[in-house]
Amino acid sequence: MKTIDQIAAELPGYDPRALPASAVSAFLDRLVTPVTGVERVGLFDALDRVLADDVVSPINVPPHDNSAMDGFALRGADLLPGQPLRLTVAGVALAGSAWRGHVAAGQCVKIMTGAVMPAGLDTVAPQELVHADGGAIIVPADAVRPGDNRRQLGEDLRAGQPALLKGELLRPAALGLLASLGLADVPVARRLRVAFFSTGDEILSLGQPPREGAVYDSNRYTLFGLLTRLGVQAIDLGWAPDEPAALRAALTRAAAQADAIITSGGVGMGEADHTKAMMRELGEVAFWHIAMRPGRPMAAGRIARAPGAGEPPHAILFGLPGNPVAVMVTFLAFVRPALLRMMGARPAPPVLLRAACETALRKKPGRTEYQRGIVTQRPDGRLSVRAAGNQGSGVLSSMARANGLIVLDHEQGNVAAGSEVGVMMFEGVI
């Protein structure tokens, strides 16, 4: 296991006093490793879990050639360019069982969606395109082509072919795919345990009366939401004051229970020294000033814990700033990808949509900025984005109104109205 100093030495130009956002991601990628432990769960319990092994299809999907729609099954070879086709109906094929009759020349079979294609037939003429003519049908000239509207055996998956790969985050479509293979359960990585707590003498817990200079603790609730959406086991450890014994107890308790610890507050230059001092005392931690806005101060490292059966000797620490929006932005930009890696998920860079910025934005080169935005669709189908309001790092109301973050890169300068910008959408993330 590499030390913090060894990880830092691998990053060209590493400067903890002015660290680019890209260097933070590179550092965390080297710091964290997937947890060990596998369990089998039923499909109803597998949503958002991480697949612990490849799943190989035990069957062909579909298991037979079948009709993609209601219509009439026929021989594609009977279709001649520019000529209508008249066929008599030999029977009806229903979904759920094979039609066992014989289809002679000049005949077809009425067929339902999903029904097995009768032997010798390879094309389906949709019901709405044909014309009835007594006990026969007429397929208009060039209405269908040979092979149309037939699903072939194994078209989706062949027996023995990998269906899902290790590290897949199991979304609803994956659950349906597993069910289509007849699999009732699936191996998944054990659920990641993440403890979180707030620090600071200015923090009020819900239910306490207001007092001058104090604020209610919003960070625990946004972190709870972010962690729950991620599918980890979120362990709320409440609040710790800026007092050495309390901070030591909170960090020690968190390390004993969790794979990762998230704190908010106490890592900035102007904060009380107790939080940073206690982190250093209990582990190995790097403190950064990140070239970003919002969210400049951050800490990352390891907190030691008592040895346990099969457990590593430390928990990973993420020390986030205290301002509410800065907490959310640093989580989305850095902590969430690191936790996904700890969960065993395959790395997947965030997808940024491109949207036209409705107004000019001021931006200094030399830092990455994440501005709250509201994305809408224009009548011509293009996306546009506008600022969601006050961009202060303590203003949660504009974060609540936003549906994405406008991401302005490190070297980027001012943005002219109408220019395209990258947007990290919240849907599917938070």
XYZ file of C-alpha atoms in Angstrom:
430
model
C 0.000 0.000 0.000
C 1.433 3.362 -1.032
C 1.758 6.173 1.474
C 0.200 9.592 0.958
C 3.638 10.987 0.093
C 4.252 8.225 -2.451
C 0.899 8.886 -4.123
C 1.636 12.618 -4.233
C 5.074 11.952 -5.772
C 3.388 10.182 -8.721
C 1.461 13.323 -9.686
C 3.473 15.779 -11.812
C 3.543 19.273 -10.316
C 1.675 18.207 -7.164
C 1.136 21.276 -4.970
C -1.346 20.880 -2.106
C -1.696 24.672 -1.876
C -3.034 24.974 -5.444
C -4.188 21.574 -6.669
C -6.089 21.293 -9.984
C -9.349 19.355 -9.837
C -7.912 16.759 -12.231
C -5.057 16.066 -9.786
C -7.557 15.476 -6.965
C -9.286 12.810 -9.049
C -5.949 11.206 -9.946
C -4.887 11.193 -6.283
C -8.124 9.576 -5.073
C -7.963 6.978 -7.835
C -4.637 5.847 -6.385
C -5.785 6.106 -2.768
C -8.891 3.913 -2.835
C -9.313 0.242 -3.691
C -12.435 -1.934 -3.999
C -13.706 -3.560 -0.837
C -13.678 -7.339 -0.545
C -16.658 -9.526 0.179
C -19.357 -11.025 -2.051
C -22.939 -12.011 -1.349
C -25.773 -13.405 -3.421
C -29.016 -11.476 -3.416
C -32.366 -11.881 -5.111
C -33.149 -9.616 -8.040
C -35.533 -7.475 -5.984
C -32.598 -6.670 -3.686
C -30.006 -6.184 -6.438
C -30.948 -2.715 -7.691
C -27.928 -0.350 -7.662
C -25.641 -3.081 -6.356
C -22.331 -3.817 -8.085
C -21.964 -7.125 -9.926
C -19.173 -9.178 -8.342
C -18.593 -11.579 -11.251
C -19.357 -11.908 -14.940
C -22.782 -13.341 -15.737
C -22.716 -15.812 -18.647
C -26.002 -16.476 -20.394
C -27.187 -20.055 -19.757
C -29.712 -19.875 -22.607
C -30.366 -18.276 -25.968
C -32.427 -15.079 -25.776
C -34.866 -15.278 -27.416
C -34.961 -19.084 -27.266
C -36.585 -19.389 -30.724
C -37.401 -17.344 -33.800
C -40.550 -15.379 -33.014
C -42.767 -12.633 -34.336
C -42.024 -9.025 -33.430
C -45.672 -8.004 -33.925
C -49.195 -9.163 -34.653
C -49.553 -10.029 -38.314
C -49.181 -12.859 -40.827
C -46.128 -15.124 -41.060
C -45.075 -16.016 -44.605
C -42.134 -17.088 -46.763
C -39.970 -14.136 -47.706
C -39.100 -15.868 -50.987
C -42.754 -15.476 -52.075
C -42.424 -11.675 -52.062
C -41.686 -10.341 -55.553
C -40.672 -6.721 -56.194
C -43.552 -4.536 -57.371
C -46.166 -7.296 -57.025
C -48.872 -7.830 -54.394
C -49.041 -11.255 -52.744
C -52.277 -13.202 -52.105
C -52.131 -15.945 -49.451
C -54.682 -18.148 -47.744
C -54.569 -18.408 -43.957
C -53.674 -21.920 -42.755
C -54.056 -21.300 -39.027
C -53.243 -19.107 -36.041
C -49.981 -19.135 -34.027
C -50.368 -17.861 -30.448
C -47.665 -16.810 -28.021
C -46.703 -19.462 -25.491
C -46.801 -22.557 -27.692
C -45.602 -23.614 -31.132
C -48.064 -23.981 -34.022
C -47.709 -27.548 -35.313
C -49.564 -27.357 -38.628
C -48.135 -27.578 -42.131
C -47.881 -24.507 -44.374
C -48.294 -25.308 -48.059
C -47.315 -23.106 -50.980
C -49.546 -20.030 -51.224
C -50.404 -20.131 -47.518
C -49.550 -18.061 -44.451
C -50.231 -18.233 -40.702
C -51.855 -15.528 -38.627
C -49.404 -14.879 -35.796
C -49.355 -12.975 -32.504
C -46.460 -10.986 -31.042
C -43.917 -13.323 -29.424
C -45.320 -16.479 -31.015
C -42.836 -19.035 -32.392
C -42.364 -18.681 -36.135
C -43.871 -21.735 -37.895
C -41.369 -23.966 -39.677
C -40.354 -22.624 -43.069
C -41.675 -19.101 -42.495
C -39.287 -16.180 -41.987
C -41.212 -12.934 -42.493
C -44.156 -11.199 -40.809
C -46.475 -8.794 -42.613
C -47.977 -6.426 -40.008
C -51.707 -6.859 -39.549
C -52.433 -3.201 -40.321
C -50.725 -3.382 -43.743
C -52.594 -6.339 -45.234
C -56.066 -6.480 -46.777
C -58.575 -9.226 -45.987
C -60.023 -11.105 -48.972
C -62.407 -13.741 -47.677
C -60.291 -16.531 -46.166
C -57.167 -15.002 -47.651
C -55.083 -11.857 -47.284
C -53.394 -9.579 -49.783
C -49.982 -8.126 -48.944
C -49.561 -4.890 -50.963
C -46.598 -4.637 -53.285
C -43.337 -3.743 -51.485
C -45.083 -3.406 -48.107
C -42.573 -5.747 -46.454
C -39.199 -7.235 -47.276
C -37.974 -10.795 -46.673
C -37.028 -11.261 -43.003
C -38.988 -8.268 -41.726
C -40.503 -8.311 -38.224
C -38.888 -11.579 -37.150
C -36.822 -11.874 -33.984
C -34.160 -14.527 -34.455
C -33.060 -17.166 -31.948
C -30.214 -15.751 -29.834
C -30.596 -12.293 -31.386
C -30.213 -10.685 -27.942
C -27.839 -13.193 -26.309
C -26.358 -16.546 -27.232
C -25.892 -19.300 -24.649
C -22.350 -19.064 -23.283
C -21.998 -15.369 -24.161
C -21.256 -12.846 -21.344
C -24.476 -11.017 -20.529
C -23.150 -8.611 -17.873
C -19.591 -7.958 -16.753
C -18.081 -7.713 -13.288
C -18.289 -4.159 -11.985
C -21.629 -3.427 -13.648
C -23.882 -1.195 -11.580
C -27.187 -3.055 -11.710
C -29.820 -0.664 -13.054
C -33.452 -1.589 -13.847
C -32.629 -2.831 -17.373
C -29.934 -5.120 -15.959
C -32.438 -6.643 -13.531
C -34.777 -7.347 -16.445
C -31.922 -8.872 -18.432
C -30.996 -11.189 -15.557
C -34.627 -12.216 -15.189
C -34.812 -12.945 -18.934
C -32.032 -15.485 -18.386
C -34.041 -17.256 -15.702
C -31.654 -16.169 -12.917
C -33.304 -15.599 -9.541
C -30.228 -14.258 -7.739
C -26.887 -12.691 -8.565
C -23.445 -12.254 -6.910
C -22.809 -8.668 -5.803
C -20.079 -6.866 -3.901
C -20.968 -6.331 -0.279
C -22.537 -2.981 0.439
C -20.025 -0.209 1.134
C -20.270 1.302 4.618
C -19.849 5.093 4.799
C -19.962 7.000 8.088
C -20.527 10.747 8.097
C -20.706 13.531 10.651
C -20.547 17.318 10.892
C -18.062 19.350 12.930
C -18.098 22.858 14.368
C -19.250 24.715 17.467
C -21.568 26.810 15.292
C -23.712 23.813 14.310
C -27.241 23.402 15.641
C -29.031 20.074 15.512
C -32.660 20.012 14.421
C -34.937 20.709 17.365
C -32.496 23.028 19.140
C -33.579 26.678 19.501
C -31.799 29.238 17.288
C -28.897 31.186 18.786
C -26.760 34.039 17.531
C -23.884 32.935 15.308
C -25.212 29.387 14.897
C -26.681 27.587 11.876
C -28.724 24.438 11.536
C -26.845 21.382 10.261
C -27.887 20.915 6.626
C -24.792 18.989 5.535
C -25.725 15.738 7.255
C -29.024 15.665 5.408
C -27.612 16.403 1.958
C -24.869 13.807 2.553
C -27.484 11.296 3.682
C -29.399 11.898 0.444
C -26.295 11.676 -1.739
C -25.081 8.473 -0.069
C -28.505 6.831 -0.090
C -28.921 7.561 -3.809
C -25.514 5.947 -4.342
C -26.703 2.736 -2.695
C -24.179 2.560 0.139
C -24.926 1.875 3.800
C -25.003 5.404 5.200
C -24.067 5.619 8.899
C -25.059 8.931 10.481
C -22.811 9.783 13.442
C -24.340 13.183 14.087
C -22.211 16.140 15.124
C -18.895 16.680 16.884
C -17.794 19.991 18.475
C -14.399 21.601 17.875
C -12.928 19.819 20.871
C -10.064 17.280 20.658
C -11.586 14.484 22.744
C -14.939 14.675 20.935
C -13.287 14.697 17.511
C -11.025 11.786 18.440
C -14.036 9.796 19.640
C -16.040 10.576 16.483
C -13.234 9.633 14.091
C -12.360 6.475 16.037
C -16.003 5.409 16.148
C -16.424 6.094 12.429
C -13.298 4.118 11.489
C -14.474 1.141 13.541
C -17.810 0.970 11.704
C -17.130 2.053 8.160
C -15.001 1.632 5.040
C -15.058 5.372 4.408
C -15.612 8.464 6.541
C -16.966 11.813 5.365
C -16.674 14.886 7.565
C -17.864 18.408 6.815
C -16.135 21.472 8.226
C -12.818 22.003 9.939
C -10.429 21.641 6.966
C -10.119 25.301 5.872
C -7.351 27.742 6.723
C -9.521 29.796 9.053
C -10.982 26.888 11.002
C -10.046 25.737 14.479
C -6.982 23.506 14.328
C -8.474 20.626 16.293
C -10.082 18.775 13.373
C -6.964 18.794 11.199
C -4.702 18.013 14.150
C -6.867 15.059 15.177
C -6.959 13.701 11.620
C -3.173 13.805 11.540
C -2.926 12.169 14.952
C -5.192 9.253 14.008
C -4.015 8.672 10.463
C -2.265 9.824 7.347
C -4.016 12.750 5.703
C -3.330 15.277 2.949
C -4.883 18.761 3.187
C -5.520 20.633 -0.048
C -6.472 23.992 -1.442
C -8.112 22.942 -4.688
C -8.199 25.295 -7.659
C -11.989 25.152 -7.877
C -15.114 27.042 -6.958
C -16.978 26.309 -4.791
C -15.185 23.887 -2.492
C -11.581 24.959 -2.183
C -10.530 23.238 1.084
C -10.565 19.436 1.245
C -8.716 16.628 2.996
C -8.206 12.996 2.020
C -6.336 10.113 3.545
C -6.646 7.206 5.928
C -7.748 6.866 9.560
C -6.312 3.915 11.495
C -8.582 1.405 13.172
C -8.220 -1.699 15.290
C -7.498 -4.834 13.228
C -10.556 -6.925 12.399
C -11.173 -10.201 10.619
C -10.695 -9.564 6.933
C -10.769 -5.780 7.387
C -8.003 -3.406 6.211
C -6.169 -1.506 8.988
C -7.673 1.824 7.997
C -10.773 3.623 6.750
C -10.602 6.117 3.893
C -11.226 9.720 4.962
C -12.829 12.504 2.940
C -12.748 15.817 4.790
C -15.097 18.217 3.006
C -15.538 21.967 3.481
C -18.288 23.305 5.693
C -20.327 25.420 3.274
C -23.405 23.439 2.154
C -23.037 23.823 -1.622
C -19.282 23.205 -1.429
C -20.046 19.925 0.346
C -22.344 18.811 -2.464
C -20.011 19.902 -5.268
C -16.900 18.243 -3.806
C -18.943 15.098 -3.189
C -20.194 14.969 -6.783
C -16.851 15.878 -8.338
C -14.504 13.745 -6.228
C -16.063 11.642 -3.475
C -18.800 9.944 -5.483
C -16.387 8.581 -8.157
C -14.025 7.393 -5.400
C -16.843 5.625 -3.533
C -17.978 3.942 -6.754
C -14.450 2.604 -7.159
C -14.534 1.338 -3.559
C -17.861 -0.343 -4.351
C -16.123 -2.254 -7.162
C -17.890 -0.442 -10.005
C -16.057 -0.073 -13.291
C -14.808 3.491 -13.817
C -17.122 5.606 -15.936
C -16.238 9.270 -16.509
C -19.208 11.581 -15.917
C -21.145 12.403 -19.061
C -21.399 16.146 -19.668
C -24.234 17.335 -21.879
C -23.599 20.321 -24.124
C -25.971 23.252 -23.728
C -26.026 26.840 -25.000
C -25.465 29.295 -22.161
C -28.271 31.873 -22.142
C -26.178 34.594 -20.496
C -22.517 35.538 -20.302
C -20.570 33.989 -17.402
C -17.516 35.417 -15.690
C -14.727 32.888 -15.168
C -11.065 33.188 -14.233
C -8.638 30.783 -15.942
C -6.691 28.641 -13.495
C -9.553 27.007 -11.609
C -12.472 24.687 -12.316
C -15.879 26.164 -11.597
C -19.160 24.402 -10.948
C -22.089 26.781 -11.323
C -25.653 25.826 -10.533
C -27.762 25.813 -13.670
C -31.256 25.151 -14.977
C -31.283 23.210 -18.246
C -34.266 23.430 -20.599
C -34.976 22.307 -24.154
C -35.583 24.847 -26.895
C -38.334 24.452 -29.500
C -35.647 23.418 -32.026
C -34.602 20.558 -29.717
C -31.312 22.099 -28.563
C -30.507 22.368 -24.864
C -29.959 25.701 -23.175
C -28.861 26.506 -19.631
C -29.116 29.529 -17.386
C -27.707 30.247 -13.938
C -30.013 29.030 -11.162
C -29.487 32.161 -9.059
C -27.064 33.177 -6.336
C -23.873 31.134 -6.727
C -22.604 31.620 -3.171
C -21.204 28.449 -1.595
C -23.636 28.707 1.308
C -26.761 29.269 -0.811
C -28.702 25.988 -0.897
C -31.867 27.514 -2.376
C -30.256 27.903 -5.816
C -28.885 24.338 -5.558
C -32.406 23.102 -4.863
C -33.724 24.951 -7.946
C -30.930 23.708 -10.220
C -31.110 20.510 -12.261
C -27.418 20.410 -13.120
C -23.970 21.935 -12.679
C -22.361 24.043 -15.392
C -18.771 22.754 -15.483
C -16.194 25.325 -16.576
C -12.766 23.783 -17.117
C -9.514 24.789 -15.427
C -8.092 26.797 -18.342
C -11.404 28.233 -19.522
C -12.054 31.978 -19.324
C -15.219 34.054 -19.604
C -18.166 32.476 -21.408
C -20.027 34.540 -24.009
C -23.817 34.349 -24.201
C -24.836 31.621 -26.664
C -21.605 29.633 -26.240
C -21.864 25.932 -25.480
C -20.866 24.717 -22.024
C -20.680 21.299 -20.371
C -23.416 20.411 -17.884
C -23.383 17.621 -15.297
C -27.046 16.730 -14.917
C -28.378 15.808 -11.474
C -30.953 13.291 -12.705
C -29.513 9.841 -12.135
C -26.833 11.225 -9.809
C -28.593 13.009 -6.984
